[in-house]
Each structure stands twice: as C-alpha cells, then as structure tokens.
C-alpha cells in the first residue's frame, strides 16, 4: 500500500529532500567491478568477524521513512533519532526513503560515521513503475509478452536506481484465483505457467545483467507463501490448502524466481495451514533454502513478525523473535522485534550466535553483490536522476506496454475499431476524464492525476477532424480526495448528470463509455465481496444504450469483475485495466485501430461471484458436468459452471484459424523432448498478433488426479492479413512433473493429451502422446 502523494508528511519529506540537496550537492556515478561470489563470501566473513552483536542486530533492522508509511503506521516513529541510529549501526535498511538527496545523506552517515561503514540498502515498492507508470502487473500479464514484462521492469529499475534506490519489493508472484482479493492486481493472475514466466521476466528486468550495475536493483519475490489464497478473498486472511496444491500451484512462481536469480524474498502476512508464514521454518528454510538453494535474504512483510501475536501462535514478542529467527526471516521490516529481543534470546540460549551470523551474512552478501561496499554512492547522481526520471523513451514504452495489455472482450457487428471518418464521438462516464485511476494503487512516486485520461487520449487521436463530446454522467465515488486511507463513498442516488449524458450521446455517431474501478478500489486491503460495477454505473450504461447509438464500453479495473448483467448493454467491450501514465493514448490506439488488440485474460472473469474461486485448471469430478438437468452431475442449479470470460480469452479485430497440429513423436522417453507444431492463419481483415496457447492434460496420474487442462506454453506472434505462420513448442518431461503419490515432484510415465488454440475454452487442435520410462 502507499500513502497519497498529497500526504502532508510526504510534502514535508520532499522539502527535507530538497533542503539536503542544497547542502550536499550531487554524487558521482561509477560502475562497480563484479567479484566472484567466493571472493564476496570472504569479504562477508571478514566483515562479520569485526562486528559487535549490536552491529549485527542493526543489520537485521529495517525501518520506514517515518514520513511515508506504507503499513499500519506508527507515526511515533518520528520521535526516533534516525540519523543517530544510522551512525550507531542500528539500522541496516530503510524503506520508503526516496531521491538522491535523502538516500545520499543517510548513506553518507552510514558509510562515514558508523564504526564499520556498512552501507544501507534502500527498498521501495516499485511495483509497476517508479514515476513513469506502467500497467498494473495483472494487466501487463494480459500482454502474454515476456519481453515486454522484462522491459517495463527494466525501465522501473533504471528510474528507481536513478533515484537512489537499491531494491524493489517486487515482483509479487502470488497466484490468485479470487478476484475479490484486491491484490490480484499486483500479480500475474490465476495460472502457474504464466506466473512463472512473468516472475522470470520481471526478476531479469529489475536485476538487469548484473546486480552491481548502476541501473540494476535487487528484486524481491513476495509474498512467501500462499498469500493469494486468502480464504474468502479477504486480505490478510489465512490460507489453508493441501501440500499438493501448495507445491503445484502456489510455489512454482517462487521457485522460478529463485532459478532466475532473485536476490531477496518477502514472507507473507497469512498463516499457511495453521502456521504463520513469517514464523514458518518449513517454508522459509527447508523449502526455500534447503530444496531450492536460495542464497539471498528474506525480509518479513511490514510488521508481519509483530503480528504473530494476533495469529495466536506465540505469547509474546520475545517468542516471536525466536520464531522469526528459527524460521529464517533475516530482516525485520518495521517490527522492531529483533532489535528488542535477539540479545535476550541469545543470553537465554534459545538461539545461538551462528544463526544470527548466517542472517547477517545473507544481508551483507546482497549488499556486496549490489556493489554497495565498492561504491556506496553509485546510485546517488543528481544528473541521472533528472535525466532518467520520466524520460520520454520511458513514456513511449509505457504506451506500448499499455496498448498490448488491453483485452477485447466483445465486438458485435464489428463496432470496433472506430472509423476515423465518424463525425462525432461522445465520451461518457465517471472515469472518462479521470487522470488518477489509471495510475493504480501502488503508484510508486508518480504525480497524482498525471495519467493521460481516456478523454485526452481520444481528443489527441481525433485531432480536429472528429468532434469529441464529453459528459461525466454520474460520479462513481463521492470523496473529493482518494488515497490509501480513505473509505470510499459510492454514489447510489445522484442521477443529476444523466440527462446531459443522454443528450450528449444522442448528438454523437458513437459512444465510448468509461466505467469500472478507481485506483483505490483494488490493491492492498481492497477486498470486495461484490465485484460488479459499483453505484449508478450499470444504470447509466443502460440509459445510454437506449439512445440506440453504438456503445463501446471501456472498462477500468484492477481485478476481473462480474459484468454479466452489463455485457448485453454494450456493443463492444475493451478491458482497459489500470494502464498507467499513458492510459488514454494507449486506449485510443486500440479504439481507432492503430493497434489491433492482442491481450488475453490472465484470470477468469466470473459469471457470478458465487463461482469464486474460479479458474480453468480444474480437476474433473467423479460426476463430470452434464447439461441434462436431471443428472447428478457437478454443477450449479442457477448459473453455469463456466466463467463469463475464461482464462486466455481475448478477441482481435481479425480472426485466426488453427490447423496442422504435428507432434514430433507419439512416444517420448524421460530424457527426450517433444516438439509440437501448429499452423495459424490470419483469416480476417487486419494484420494482428495472436497468443497461441498450448495446454496439456495428463490423462491418468498413477494414483493422483490431474487437472483437465494445464497451460504449458504460449507464443505471441504477428501474422499479416491472409498469412499463415507455424508455431513450435517444446515440451520436456520436467514440464510434465507433478507432486506424485511418492511425494516426489517429478514426471511419470503415462498418456498425455495436447491442445493448441486461442484460449482455455477454445482449443481447436487436439493430439496425444505417451511418456514412457
Ligand atoms: C505489503 C508489501 C509491501 C510492504 C512495504 C506491506 O503492507 O504487504 O507488499 O512491500 O507493505 O510497503
């Protein structure tokens, strides 16, 4: 979560930043030499041998800039003497301290005044951009474009590093199958494979070629683990699931992040099968370090150590200290637990010094890998900060990512694209001229109200040839200001703008409506039981539709929404998410056909909230779905089983046909791979990109039931109008692995079905093969 940029404390903080710049001037930028890890290990050991216990405990302590809290805040923290604490080596890391001036000021104290000169590591939630905002991560996952995801993370890293930061608390790689959970917006959605691919792309993007490069920042895979499975979709709630579900669905994106070289992990707030994740040795040590070989450090989530008291697994903060150390939580974010209790725990022999040494070593190793010891000020360059923040190239990239994240959900009578020959367009709705919603809830240090609104984007694209009319129609929320702390008040009664909106629609050739969610309706602590369009929005849409004009709905959202009752009132629907700084321009690109939409849903859109959790990777039941109403089959009596829009669904202005499925062999052994080819033809009127999706079904899991479908590959390809292209996928036996009856995560011989197609519910091609011992 993040405080509003209008927060008075932040304004004061910005003043401090400016003041310290005037005093200190700018730093210098040098690249740091890379050192092989054994040399770094030696340096860690040498340094550790010189440290007092107090200095060691200081490294475990991470505090927030008291003027910009991102968690349950203790403003009393302002009473603490941070500068003095840094000089005494009592703080190892800050979060929420931003900008070259302030990071340099504090770093100077750490390096020049503390006894051993150990540099600080500055962390921040750079979730989808630092100042140039990209689409929220869920939206970006809809691009199904690995290179694009990597690029946006790279740019976010460049801007962050230029602003003095070393570390982002991203990517969030939590799988979520519950759109009531507001944080579904921060991840890659419901699917394991897409989640893994997004994790890899984002870790590489943030960390660049080398962690010690001046424009690389350490990434953090969070929240470990199962946070996205909060019961009932209520944020911070417990997660309870089988070990199979955990290992097959919720853990793989974390493992992928480790394999991609992620520097840090963050533990989660929730309990996992009754044990708080932040006190869970099995997760944080046995699996993460033991099974996966992770050698970076683990930071707790914001006071997630302290919150164990409420989980009721411990009696005191002293016990929490023990649990945290035992679990393998190296750095305590804002909990002040280690600072207060580690010494006593050592004196009481509850823990031993080698445990603390290991924790400190892991933190120091990442500081060494970042090059902070070689050049603690390499991130402190005023010139770079000025040049790189909101660089024009970054805005161009943001628009590119944004347009590729949009998903076309409906396009009846080819309503879209809008012809540039129309005379007038009416832009209507509470979000039509909203310059803030597209920035999302985790908005880095972006300027409030700085996104290009839909109205602005359409006006820009329309130029002076098309008349663009505008009416708000109704307000969505009544609050004059929204930020992390506001309780939103929805407008359910004020229809005073309806008449003007209807009159405006009547004057135009086509109507574009902007409905959905504002920035603060998704994100942390933004769970909703009702995820349909709020307030008077559906009514406004119905009224506008009655004018008989073609209606295009642009939907703004940080989560899949329930729009079942709304669909029939729009001729076309574009799912526009929260697209960041260039939102309006990107949507205009798609509306007018300058870009042919190519996004696919990374999470199912429920038909009804009662279907949740709703996802395509279902197991079959012993009584599979049968449309016959008298049958005893697994179904709802009042609604369909299927979601309204399935995972992987997304239309294009053109059409594609699938043919010629070819498997390299009917049988492969455990050390062979299989090549699967298919031909895709663009049969429509526009050139366009298609996300070709490969799914498999393990027909019988040797004692274990297997899902009906699992995504195992995707390729996004551009196909010109009238052209055909062949797409090739490679499947290796390890891609078929599952948590077997013998508790091994490994493949097993047997029959497999293969499907290739355009979405999880539309798979035109089917084949099969056998894996043999
Ligand atoms: C969130 C984390 C975030 C941290 C620091 C917590 O409330 O759960 O995702 O990184 O705050 O801002």
PDB file of N, CA and C in Angstrom, residues 41-51:
ATOM      1  N   UNK A  41      32.130 -13.906  -0.466  1.00  0.00           N
ATOM      2  CA  UNK A  41      31.933 -14.659   0.786  1.00  0.00           C
ATOM      3  C   UNK A  41      33.061 -14.364   1.773  1.00  0.00           C
ATOM      4  N   UNK A  42      34.263 -14.264   1.213  1.00  0.00           N
ATOM      5  CA  UNK A  42      35.425 -13.984   2.062  1.00  0.00           C
ATOM      6  C   UNK A  42      35.285 -12.599   2.696  1.00  0.00           C
ATOM      7  N   UNK A  43      34.846 -11.659   1.880  1.00  0.00           N
ATOM      8  CA  UNK A  43      34.693 -10.294   2.399  1.00  0.00           C
ATOM      9  C   UNK A  43      33.586 -10.252   3.457  1.00  0.00           C
ATOM     10  N   UNK A  44      32.527 -11.021   3.224  1.00  0.00           N
ATOM     11  CA  UNK A  44      31.444 -11.074   4.215  1.00  0.00           C
ATOM     12  C   UNK A  44      32.000 -11.602   5.539  1.00  0.00           C
ATOM     13  N   UNK A  45      32.747 -12.683   5.442  1.00  0.00           N
ATOM     14  CA  UNK A  45      33.287 -13.312   6.675  1.00  0.00           C
ATOM     15  C   UNK A  45      34.206 -12.348   7.416  1.00  0.00           C
ATOM     16  N   UNK A  46      35.049 -11.681   6.664  1.00  0.00           N
ATOM     17  CA  UNK A  46      35.996 -10.741   7.295  1.00  0.00           C
ATOM     18  C   UNK A  46      35.246  -9.645   8.042  1.00  0.00           C
ATOM     19  N   UNK A  47      34.251  -9.120   7.352  1.00  0.00           N
ATOM     20  CA  UNK A  47      33.478  -8.028   7.954  1.00  0.00           C
ATOM     21  C   UNK A  47      32.737  -8.528   9.197  1.00  0.00           C
ATOM     22  N   UNK A  48      32.131  -9.695   9.056  1.00  0.00           N
ATOM     23  CA  UNK A  48      31.355 -10.263  10.165  1.00  0.00           C
ATOM     24  C   UNK A  48      32.232 -10.429  11.406  1.00  0.00           C
ATOM     25  N   UNK A  49      33.465 -10.829  11.172  1.00  0.00           N
ATOM     26  CA  UNK A  49      34.356 -11.080  12.315  1.00  0.00           C
ATOM     27  C   UNK A  49      34.653  -9.803  13.096  1.00  0.00           C
ATOM     28  N   UNK A  50      34.433  -8.656  12.459  1.00  0.00           N
ATOM     29  CA  UNK A  50      34.723  -7.400  13.158  1.00  0.00           C
ATOM     30  C   UNK A  50      33.491  -6.823  13.846  1.00  0.00           C
ATOM     31  N   UNK A  51      32.331  -7.423  13.578  1.00  0.00           N
ATOM     32  CA  UNK A  51      31.084  -6.785  14.045  1.00  0.00           C
ATOM     33  C   UNK A  51      30.749  -7.137  15.487  1.00  0.00           C
TER      34      UNK A  51
END
